[in-house]
Amino acid sequence: MPATPVRPRQRLVVVGGGPGGYEAALVAAQLGADVTVVDTDGLGGSAVLTDCVPSKTLIATSEVMTQVDGSSELGVRYPSAMASGEHVGVDLGVVNARVKTLAHAQSGDIRTSLAAVGVRLVEGRGRLVPGRHGGPDVEVTSAAGTRVLEADSVLLAVGATPRRLDTALPDGERILDWRQLYDLRELPRRLVVVGSGVTGAEFASAYLALGSEVVLVSSRDRVLPGEDADAAEVLEEAFRRRGMHVLARARAETVRREGDGVVVTLADGQRVTGSHCLMAVGSIPTTAGLGLDEVGVQTSPSGHIAVDRVSRTSVPGVYAAGDCTGLLALASVAAMQGRIAMRHLLGDAVRPLSLKTVSSNIFTSPEIATVGWTQAQVDSGEAHGVSVMLPLATNARAKMQGVTEGFVKLFARTGSGTVIGGVVVGPRASELIFPVTLAVEHRLSVDDVARSFTVYPSLSGSIAEAARRLHPSPLA
Ligand SMILES: Cc1cc2nc3c(=O)[nH]c(=O)nc-3n(C[C@H](O)[C@H](O)[C@H](O)COP(=O)(O)OP(=O)(O)OC[C@H]3O[C@@H](n4cnc5c(N)ncnc54)[C@H](O)[C@@H]3O)c2cc1C
């Protein structure tokens, strides 16, 4: 019998070692490809080294501070020094050292798991160049020089970097982007946060809890524009109650150093002073100089790489995943796009990306977690649904824990009663949203959710209660 011809292994080069890149590399290696990852800054990408993991590690400390702050009403009494007016404080140098150690350890774990499945790592900056075999190859430049990696296919997962405004350039000391915060050794006395999107809100919330005076400069009517309006309102109220200065409809024109502080000048001429300023005005894709035009990969006017739902770009054999595609800037979405790309490339079963079942969380105090269709889409008629909102203040466990703010909201499709979305605002909303995500993903009805046991007493009891309130299944 003639021997079965051995198919040559697919040579895949992944450019970028963040969640979009490393998750794809793992899947591709498991599916038999010959995989090389090219990365400039360290495995894990900005998700692990500068953005997601560091911010959530910092927030872990701020959560403890929030709990300590609210503990006296639960009967906790502290030693006499604190009773006489001294407050619990943080040593920011220690907190930031922990943040960096944890991030580097996480990066090391990723390196180990990639090496274990045979993925090669090449350190350097990659760019696409016309290849000798039809598709593009990857040219890598590093301190050691330049070399070309031949590729049968390429995955671009180069992420994004903080947006910089010419009139408010970070100096790394007093005017900072979020990647520079972890070099601070002392808590900012008065931190001005420019930008009230997710990143601005999370850091404003964290530094307020850590003990800084915080001014949040928001160019819009309310914080978190684009998120659930009820949730944003709860958060803004919580911010103000805890002493944050929230400046609405205030556009920062310039940020300058003055003495050993900063001055933020608003469009109406008002000057806001602080000891430090955090610029949180969004991100731009890291696609400049990537050779996209040279090989014909299409981009949007914002520089994001255009992809379809299985992560294909306009050039055969070239895929893209993560923040550089501009779909939804989340580590979980980047990783999923990367996995989908590899399954598609290597002929495995694949389900195209659906953003309707992505759950996401804003790690403020309280947290805000969402999944599926939104209130705005229900209100506009884009989604045919009804909603119910239950304040957590009526939940027995919340009362015991001293939780007074937050709610659970569920959306169900008119007629069928299928759960199509939800919002949870409260402590650990990031964990509480999962049952709603399961319901949305598996098209459970409100009755399915209502029939499931929840622990008594528990915050998740409010999710089942909200589902019960939507019975009988809403009719058209
Ligand atoms: C402050 C902050 C907090 C966040 N928190 C969360 C969170 O809690 N949960 C969540 O899901 N998401 C969070 N995100 C979003 C998340 O960090 C991103 O969605 C995620 O990092 C995207 O992954 P990626 O693989 O596309 O890119 P990245 O993680 O940015 O990785 C890209 C990698 O590619 C490298 N690279 C770039 N260009 C090249 C090149 N030419 N050659 C070689 N290498 C290159 C970069 O150095 C980097 O290592 C947060 C973002 C920010 C800013």
Coordinates of C-alpha atoms and ligand atoms in Angstrom, one line a residue:
M1 CA 0.0 0.0 0.0
P2 CA 1.5 3.4 -0.9
A3 CA 2.4 5.6 2.1
T4 CA 0.0 8.4 2.9
P5 CA 1.7 11.6 1.8
V6 CA 2.8 13.8 4.7
R7 CA 1.2 17.2 4.5
P8 CA 3.9 19.9 5.1
R9 CA 3.2 21.7 8.4
Q10 CA 1.6 25.1 8.0
R11 CA 4.2 27.8 8.9
L12 CA 2.4 30.4 10.9
V13 CA 3.9 33.6 12.1
V14 CA 2.0 35.5 14.8
V15 CA 2.9 39.2 15.2
G16 CA 2.1 40.3 18.7
G17 CA 2.2 38.3 21.9
G18 CA -0.9 39.6 23.7
P19 CA -4.1 37.6 24.2
G20 CA -5.0 37.8 20.6
G21 CA -1.6 36.4 19.6
Y22 CA -0.7 33.9 22.4
E23 CA -4.0 32.2 22.6
A24 CA -4.0 31.8 18.8
A25 CA -0.4 30.4 19.0
L26 CA -1.5 27.8 21.6
V27 CA -4.4 26.6 19.4
A28 CA -2.4 26.6 16.2
A29 CA 0.4 24.5 17.9
Q30 CA -2.2 22.1 19.2
L31 CA -3.7 21.8 15.7
G32 CA -0.2 20.9 14.3
A33 CA 1.1 24.1 12.9
D34 CA 4.7 25.3 13.1
V35 CA 4.3 28.5 15.1
T36 CA 6.6 31.5 15.7
V37 CA 5.5 34.4 17.8
V38 CA 7.2 37.8 17.2
D39 CA 6.8 40.3 20.0
T40 CA 8.5 43.5 21.0
D41 CA 7.5 44.1 24.6
G42 CA 7.1 40.7 26.3
L43 CA 4.6 37.9 26.2
G44 CA 1.1 38.7 27.4
G45 CA 1.2 42.0 25.6
S46 CA -0.2 45.1 27.1
A47 CA -3.1 43.1 28.5
V48 CA -0.7 41.4 30.9
L49 CA 2.2 43.9 31.3
T50 CA 0.6 47.3 31.3
D51 CA -3.2 47.4 31.0
C52 CA -5.6 44.7 32.1
V53 CA -3.6 42.7 34.7
P54 CA -1.9 45.7 36.3
S55 CA -5.0 47.7 36.6
K56 CA -7.0 44.9 38.1
T57 CA -4.2 44.1 40.6
L58 CA -4.2 47.8 41.7
I59 CA -8.0 47.6 41.9
A60 CA -7.7 44.6 44.2
T61 CA -6.0 46.8 46.8
S62 CA -8.6 49.6 46.3
E63 CA -11.4 47.1 46.9
V64 CA -9.9 46.2 50.3
M65 CA -9.8 49.9 51.1
T66 CA -13.4 50.3 50.1
Q67 CA -14.4 47.4 52.3
V68 CA -12.4 48.9 55.2
D69 CA -14.1 52.2 54.6
G70 CA -17.6 50.7 54.8
S71 CA -16.8 48.3 57.7
S72 CA -17.7 50.6 60.6
E73 CA -21.4 50.3 59.9
L74 CA -21.1 46.5 60.2
G75 CA -19.7 47.0 63.7
V76 CA -16.0 46.7 63.0
R77 CA -14.0 48.8 65.4
Y78 CA -10.3 49.7 64.9
P79 CA -7.5 50.4 67.4
S80 CA -7.4 53.7 69.2
A81 CA -5.0 55.3 66.8
M82 CA -7.5 55.1 64.0
A83 CA -10.4 55.9 66.2
S84 CA -8.7 59.2 66.9
G85 CA -8.8 60.2 63.3
E86 CA -6.0 58.4 61.6
H87 CA -7.0 56.5 58.5
V88 CA -6.0 53.3 56.9
G89 CA -3.5 54.1 54.2
V90 CA -1.7 52.4 51.4
D91 CA 2.0 52.2 50.6
L92 CA 1.8 52.9 46.8
G93 CA 5.4 51.8 46.3
V94 CA 4.6 48.4 47.7
V95 CA 1.3 48.2 45.8
N96 CA 3.0 49.0 42.5
A97 CA 5.9 46.6 43.2
R98 CA 3.3 43.9 43.7
V99 CA 1.5 44.9 40.5
K100 CA 4.7 44.6 38.4
T101 CA 5.9 41.4 40.0
L102 CA 2.5 39.8 39.3
A103 CA 2.4 41.0 35.7
H104 CA 5.9 39.7 35.0
A105 CA 5.1 36.3 36.6
Q106 CA 2.0 36.1 34.4
S107 CA 4.1 36.9 31.3
G108 CA 6.5 34.2 32.4
D109 CA 3.7 31.6 32.8
I110 CA 2.6 32.4 29.2
R111 CA 6.1 32.0 27.9
T112 CA 6.3 28.6 29.6
S113 CA 3.0 27.3 28.3
L114 CA 3.9 28.4 24.7
A115 CA 7.3 26.7 24.9
A116 CA 5.7 23.6 26.2
V117 CA 3.7 23.2 23.0
G118 CA 6.7 24.0 20.8
V119 CA 6.0 27.6 19.9
R120 CA 9.1 29.6 19.0
L121 CA 9.5 33.2 20.3
V122 CA 11.4 35.8 18.3
E123 CA 11.9 39.1 20.1
G124 CA 11.7 42.2 17.8
R125 CA 9.3 44.3 15.8
G126 CA 7.6 42.5 12.9
R127 CA 6.3 43.9 9.7
L128 CA 4.8 42.4 6.6
V129 CA 6.9 42.2 3.4
P130 CA 6.0 40.7 0.1
G131 CA 6.8 36.9 0.3
R132 CA 8.4 34.5 -2.1
H133 CA 5.5 32.0 -1.9
G134 CA 2.6 34.2 -2.8
G135 CA 1.5 35.5 0.7
P136 CA 3.5 37.9 2.8
D137 CA 6.4 37.0 5.0
V138 CA 7.4 38.8 8.2
E139 CA 10.5 40.9 8.6
V140 CA 11.7 41.2 12.2
T141 CA 13.9 44.0 13.4
S142 CA 15.7 43.8 16.8
A143 CA 18.9 45.0 18.4
A144 CA 20.5 41.9 16.8
G145 CA 19.6 43.1 13.2
T146 CA 16.9 42.3 10.7
R147 CA 15.8 38.8 9.5
V148 CA 12.9 37.5 7.4
L149 CA 10.6 34.8 8.6
E150 CA 9.0 32.9 5.8
A151 CA 5.3 32.2 6.4
D152 CA 2.4 30.3 4.8
S153 CA 0.1 32.4 6.9
V154 CA 0.3 35.3 9.3
L155 CA -1.8 36.5 12.3
L156 CA -1.5 40.2 13.2
A157 CA -2.3 40.8 16.9
V158 CA -0.4 44.0 17.5
G159 CA -2.8 45.7 19.9
A160 CA -3.2 49.4 20.6
T161 CA -1.4 52.1 22.5
P162 CA -2.7 55.1 24.5
R163 CA -3.9 58.1 22.5
R164 CA -1.7 61.2 23.0
L165 CA -2.9 64.8 22.6
D166 CA -0.2 67.3 21.5
T167 CA -1.5 69.8 24.0
A168 CA -1.4 67.3 26.9
L169 CA 1.7 65.2 26.4
P170 CA 2.6 62.8 29.3
D171 CA 6.0 63.5 30.9
G172 CA 5.9 60.3 33.0
E173 CA 6.2 62.2 36.3
R174 CA 3.1 64.4 36.8
I175 CA 1.2 64.0 33.5
L176 CA 0.8 60.3 33.0
D177 CA -0.8 57.8 30.7
W178 CA -2.1 54.6 32.4
R179 CA 1.0 52.7 31.6
Q180 CA 3.1 55.1 33.6
L181 CA 1.0 55.0 36.8
Y182 CA 2.9 52.0 38.1
D183 CA 6.1 53.9 38.5
L184 CA 4.5 56.2 41.1
R185 CA 6.0 55.6 44.6
E186 CA 3.6 57.9 46.4
L187 CA -0.1 58.4 46.2
P188 CA -1.1 61.4 44.2
R189 CA -2.4 64.0 46.6
R190 CA -4.9 65.3 44.0
L191 CA -5.3 63.4 40.8
V192 CA -7.1 64.9 37.8
V193 CA -8.4 62.2 35.5
V194 CA -9.1 63.4 31.9
G195 CA -11.6 61.0 30.3
S196 CA -14.6 59.3 31.8
G197 CA -14.8 56.2 29.7
V198 CA -14.0 52.8 31.1
T199 CA -10.3 53.4 31.8
G200 CA -10.8 56.9 33.3
A201 CA -13.7 55.7 35.5
E202 CA -11.8 52.6 36.7
F203 CA -8.7 54.6 37.7
A204 CA -10.7 57.4 39.2
S205 CA -12.6 54.9 41.3
A206 CA -9.4 53.1 42.4
Y207 CA -7.4 56.2 43.4
L208 CA -10.4 57.6 45.3
A209 CA -10.5 54.4 47.3
L210 CA -6.8 54.4 47.8
G211 CA -7.0 57.9 49.4
S212 CA -6.3 60.5 46.6
E213 CA -8.5 63.4 46.1
V214 CA -9.9 62.8 42.6
V215 CA -11.3 65.2 39.9
L216 CA -12.8 63.4 37.0
V217 CA -13.0 65.6 33.8
S218 CA -15.8 64.3 31.5
S219 CA -16.5 65.9 28.2
R220 CA -20.0 64.3 28.2
D221 CA -23.2 64.8 30.2
R222 CA -22.4 61.8 32.4
V223 CA -19.6 59.3 33.1
L224 CA -19.4 56.2 31.0
P225 CA -21.1 57.5 27.8
G226 CA -22.3 54.6 25.8
E227 CA -22.8 52.3 28.8
D228 CA -26.2 51.5 30.4
A229 CA -27.6 54.9 31.5
D230 CA -29.0 53.5 34.8
A231 CA -25.7 51.9 35.7
A232 CA -23.8 55.1 34.9
E233 CA -26.1 57.1 37.1
V234 CA -25.6 54.8 40.0
L235 CA -21.8 55.0 39.5
E236 CA -21.8 58.8 39.2
E237 CA -23.9 59.1 42.4
A238 CA -21.5 56.7 44.2
F239 CA -18.5 58.7 43.0
R240 CA -20.0 62.0 44.2
R241 CA -21.1 60.5 47.5
R242 CA -17.6 59.4 48.2
G243 CA -16.2 62.8 47.5
M244 CA -15.1 62.7 43.9
H245 CA -15.4 65.9 42.0
V246 CA -17.0 65.0 38.7
L247 CA -16.9 67.8 36.1
A248 CA -19.5 67.1 33.4
R249 CA -19.5 68.7 29.9
A250 CA -15.9 69.8 30.6
R251 CA -13.5 69.4 27.7
A252 CA -9.8 69.5 28.6
E253 CA -7.9 71.7 26.1
T254 CA -4.4 71.6 27.6
V255 CA -2.5 70.0 30.4
R256 CA 0.7 71.6 31.7
R257 CA 3.2 71.2 34.5
E258 CA 3.2 74.2 36.8
G259 CA 5.6 74.1 39.8
D260 CA 5.3 70.6 41.3
G261 CA 1.8 70.2 40.1
V262 CA -0.4 70.2 37.0
V263 CA -2.9 72.6 35.5
V264 CA -5.7 71.3 33.3
T265 CA -7.3 74.1 31.3
L266 CA -10.9 73.4 30.1
A267 CA -12.5 74.7 26.9
D268 CA -14.4 77.3 28.9
G269 CA -11.2 78.7 30.3
Q270 CA -11.6 77.1 33.8
R271 CA -8.3 75.9 35.3
V272 CA -8.3 72.7 37.3
T273 CA -5.2 72.1 39.4
G274 CA -3.8 68.9 40.8
S275 CA -0.7 67.2 41.9
H276 CA -0.9 64.7 39.0
C277 CA -3.0 64.2 35.8
L278 CA -3.9 60.9 34.2
M279 CA -4.7 61.1 30.5
A280 CA -7.3 58.4 29.7
V281 CA -8.6 59.5 26.3
G282 CA -8.6 56.2 24.4
S283 CA -6.2 54.1 22.3
I284 CA -5.0 54.0 18.8
P285 CA -4.2 50.7 16.9
T286 CA -0.4 49.9 16.7
T287 CA -0.6 49.4 12.9
A288 CA 1.7 52.2 11.6
G289 CA 4.8 50.8 10.0
L290 CA 3.4 47.3 9.9
G291 CA 3.7 47.1 6.1
L292 CA -0.1 46.7 5.6
D293 CA -0.3 49.0 2.5
E294 CA 2.7 47.3 0.9
V295 CA 0.9 43.9 0.9
G296 CA -2.6 45.2 0.4
V297 CA -4.2 44.6 3.8
Q298 CA -7.2 47.0 4.1
T299 CA -7.6 49.3 7.1
S300 CA -10.3 51.7 8.3
P301 CA -9.6 55.5 8.4
S302 CA -8.8 55.0 12.1
G303 CA -6.0 52.6 11.2
H304 CA -7.8 49.5 12.4
I305 CA -7.4 46.3 10.3
A306 CA -10.6 45.3 8.6
V307 CA -11.6 41.6 9.4
D308 CA -14.6 39.4 8.9
R309 CA -16.2 37.2 11.6
V310 CA -13.5 34.5 11.2
S311 CA -10.7 37.1 11.5
R312 CA -9.7 37.1 7.8
T313 CA -8.2 40.3 6.4
S314 CA -8.5 41.4 2.8
V315 CA -5.3 39.4 2.0
P316 CA -5.6 35.6 1.8
G317 CA -3.6 33.9 4.5
V318 CA -3.4 37.0 6.6
Y319 CA -5.6 37.1 9.7
A320 CA -5.9 39.7 12.4
A321 CA -7.2 39.6 16.0
G322 CA -7.6 41.9 19.0
D323 CA -7.5 45.6 19.6
C324 CA -5.8 46.3 16.2
T325 CA -9.1 45.2 14.6
G326 CA -11.2 47.7 16.6
L327 CA -14.1 45.4 17.1
L328 CA -14.4 45.4 20.9
A329 CA -11.3 46.2 23.0
L330 CA -11.4 43.3 25.5
A331 CA -8.8 40.7 26.2
S332 CA -11.5 38.0 26.1
V333 CA -12.6 39.1 22.6
A334 CA -9.0 39.3 21.4
A335 CA -8.3 35.8 22.5
M336 CA -11.5 34.5 20.9
Q337 CA -10.7 36.2 17.6
G338 CA -7.3 34.6 17.7
R339 CA -8.7 31.1 18.4
I340 CA -11.3 31.5 15.7
A341 CA -8.7 32.6 13.2
M342 CA -6.6 29.5 13.8
R343 CA -9.5 27.1 13.7
H344 CA -10.5 28.6 10.4
L345 CA -7.0 28.6 9.0
L346 CA -6.3 25.0 10.1
G347 CA -9.6 23.5 9.0
D348 CA -11.0 22.9 12.5
A349 CA -14.7 23.4 13.4
V350 CA -15.3 27.1 13.8
R351 CA -18.2 29.3 14.9
P352 CA -17.9 32.9 13.6
L353 CA -17.5 35.6 16.2
S354 CA -20.7 37.0 17.8
L355 CA -20.4 40.1 19.9
K356 CA -23.9 39.7 21.2
T357 CA -22.8 37.1 23.8
V358 CA -19.7 39.0 25.1
S359 CA -19.9 39.8 28.7
S360 CA -17.8 42.7 30.0
N361 CA -17.2 44.4 33.2
I362 CA -16.2 47.8 34.4
F363 CA -14.1 47.4 37.6
T364 CA -15.3 50.5 39.4
S365 CA -16.9 50.5 42.9
P366 CA -19.6 49.3 42.4
E367 CA -18.7 47.1 39.4
I368 CA -20.9 47.3 36.2
A369 CA -21.2 44.1 34.2
T370 CA -23.2 43.7 31.0
V371 CA -24.0 41.1 28.3
G372 CA -26.2 41.0 25.2
W373 CA -28.7 43.6 24.0
T374 CA -28.7 46.9 25.7
Q375 CA -31.4 49.1 27.2
A376 CA -30.8 51.6 24.4
Q377 CA -31.4 49.0 21.8
V378 CA -34.6 47.8 23.5
D379 CA -35.9 51.4 23.9
S380 CA -35.2 52.2 20.3
G381 CA -37.0 49.0 19.1
E382 CA -33.8 47.6 17.5
A383 CA -34.3 44.7 19.9
H384 CA -37.9 43.6 20.6
G385 CA -37.8 43.1 24.3
V386 CA -38.9 44.1 27.7
S387 CA -36.9 44.7 30.8
V388 CA -37.1 44.5 34.6
M389 CA -34.7 46.2 37.0
L390 CA -34.4 45.1 40.7
P391 CA -32.4 47.3 43.1
L392 CA -30.0 45.2 45.2
A393 CA -31.1 47.1 48.3
T394 CA -34.1 44.8 48.5
N395 CA -31.9 41.6 48.4
A396 CA -31.4 40.0 51.8
R397 CA -27.7 39.2 51.3
A398 CA -27.0 42.7 50.2
K399 CA -28.6 44.0 53.3
M400 CA -26.5 41.8 55.5
Q401 CA -23.3 42.9 53.6
G402 CA -24.2 46.6 53.9
V403 CA -24.6 46.8 50.1
T404 CA -27.0 49.7 49.3
E405 CA -26.2 50.6 45.7
G406 CA -26.6 48.6 42.5
F407 CA -29.2 46.6 40.7
V408 CA -29.9 43.6 38.5
K409 CA -31.6 44.2 35.1
L410 CA -32.7 41.6 32.7
F411 CA -33.9 41.9 29.1
A412 CA -36.3 39.3 27.6
R413 CA -37.5 39.0 24.0
T414 CA -41.1 40.0 23.5
G415 CA -43.2 36.9 22.9
S416 CA -40.7 34.1 23.5
G417 CA -39.4 35.3 26.9
T418 CA -35.9 34.4 25.8
V419 CA -33.2 36.2 27.9
I420 CA -31.4 38.5 25.5
G421 CA -29.3 40.6 27.8
G422 CA -28.7 41.9 31.3
V423 CA -26.8 44.4 33.5
V424 CA -25.6 43.8 37.0
V425 CA -24.3 46.7 39.1
G426 CA -22.9 45.8 42.5
P427 CA -19.9 44.2 44.2
R428 CA -18.4 41.4 42.1
A429 CA -20.8 42.1 39.3
S430 CA -18.1 40.5 37.1
E431 CA -18.8 37.1 38.7
L432 CA -22.6 37.6 38.9
I433 CA -23.1 38.2 35.2
F434 CA -22.1 34.7 34.2
P435 CA -25.6 33.1 34.7
V436 CA -27.0 35.8 32.5
T437 CA -24.3 35.2 29.9
L438 CA -25.2 31.5 30.0
A439 CA -28.8 32.3 29.5
V440 CA -28.1 34.6 26.6
E441 CA -25.6 32.2 25.0
H442 CA -28.0 29.2 25.3
R443 CA -31.2 31.1 24.6
L444 CA -32.7 30.2 27.9
S445 CA -36.1 31.6 28.7
V446 CA -36.9 33.7 31.8
D447 CA -38.8 30.6 33.1
D448 CA -35.7 28.4 32.7
V449 CA -33.7 30.9 34.8
A450 CA -36.5 31.4 37.3
R451 CA -36.8 27.6 37.8
S452 CA -33.1 27.2 38.7
F453 CA -32.2 27.2 42.4
T454 CA -30.1 30.0 43.8
V455 CA -28.5 29.9 47.2
Y456 CA -30.4 31.7 50.0
P457 CA -29.3 34.3 50.8
S458 CA -27.3 35.4 47.7
L459 CA -26.9 38.3 45.4
S460 CA -27.6 35.9 42.5
G461 CA -31.0 35.4 44.0
S462 CA -31.9 38.8 42.5
I463 CA -31.2 37.4 39.0
A464 CA -33.7 34.6 39.5
E465 CA -36.1 37.0 41.0
A466 CA -35.8 39.4 38.0
A467 CA -36.6 36.4 35.8
R468 CA -39.6 35.5 37.9
R469 CA -40.8 39.1 37.5
L470 CA -40.7 38.6 33.7
H471 CA -43.1 35.6 33.9
P472 CA -45.5 34.9 32.3
S473 CA -43.3 35.3 29.2
P474 CA -43.9 38.7 27.8
L475 CA -46.3 38.7 24.9
A476 CA -46.0 40.6 21.7
Ligands
LIG1 C1 -6.2 50.2 31.5 C2 -6.9 49.1 30.7 C3 -7.5 48.1 31.4 C4 -8.1 47.0 30.8 N1 -8.7 46.0 31.5 C5 -9.3 45.0 30.8 C6 -10.0 44.0 31.5 O1 -10.2 44.1 32.7 N2 -10.6 43.0 30.8 C7 -10.5 42.9 29.5 O2 -11.0 42.0 28.9 N3 -9.8 43.8 28.8 C8 -9.2 44.9 29.4 N4 -8.6 45.8 28.7 C9 -8.4 45.7 27.2 C10 -7.3 44.7 26.9 O3 -6.1 45.1 27.6 C11 -7.1 44.6 25.4 O4 -8.3 44.4 24.8 C12 -6.1 43.5 25.1 O5 -4.8 43.8 25.6 C13 -6.0 43.3 23.6 O6 -5.1 42.3 23.3 P1 -4.3 42.2 22.0 O7 -3.7 40.9 21.9 O8 -5.1 42.7 20.8 O9 -3.1 43.3 22.2 P2 -2.1 43.6 23.3 O10 -2.4 43.0 24.6 O11 -1.9 45.1 23.2 O12 -0.8 42.9 22.8 C14 -0.2 43.3 21.6 C15 1.3 43.0 21.6 O13 1.9 43.2 20.3 C16 3.1 43.8 20.5 N5 3.4 44.5 19.2 C17 2.9 45.6 18.7 N6 3.4 45.9 17.5 C18 4.2 44.9 17.2 C19 5.1 44.6 16.1 N7 5.1 45.3 15.0 N8 5.9 43.5 16.2 C20 5.9 42.7 17.3 N9 5.1 42.9 18.3 C21 4.3 44.0 18.3 C22 3.0 44.7 21.6 O14 4.2 45.0 22.2 C23 2.1 43.8 22.6 O15 3.0 43.0 23.3 C24 -8.0 46.9 29.3 C25 -7.4 48.0 28.6 C26 -6.8 49.0 29.3 C27 -6.2 50.1 28.6

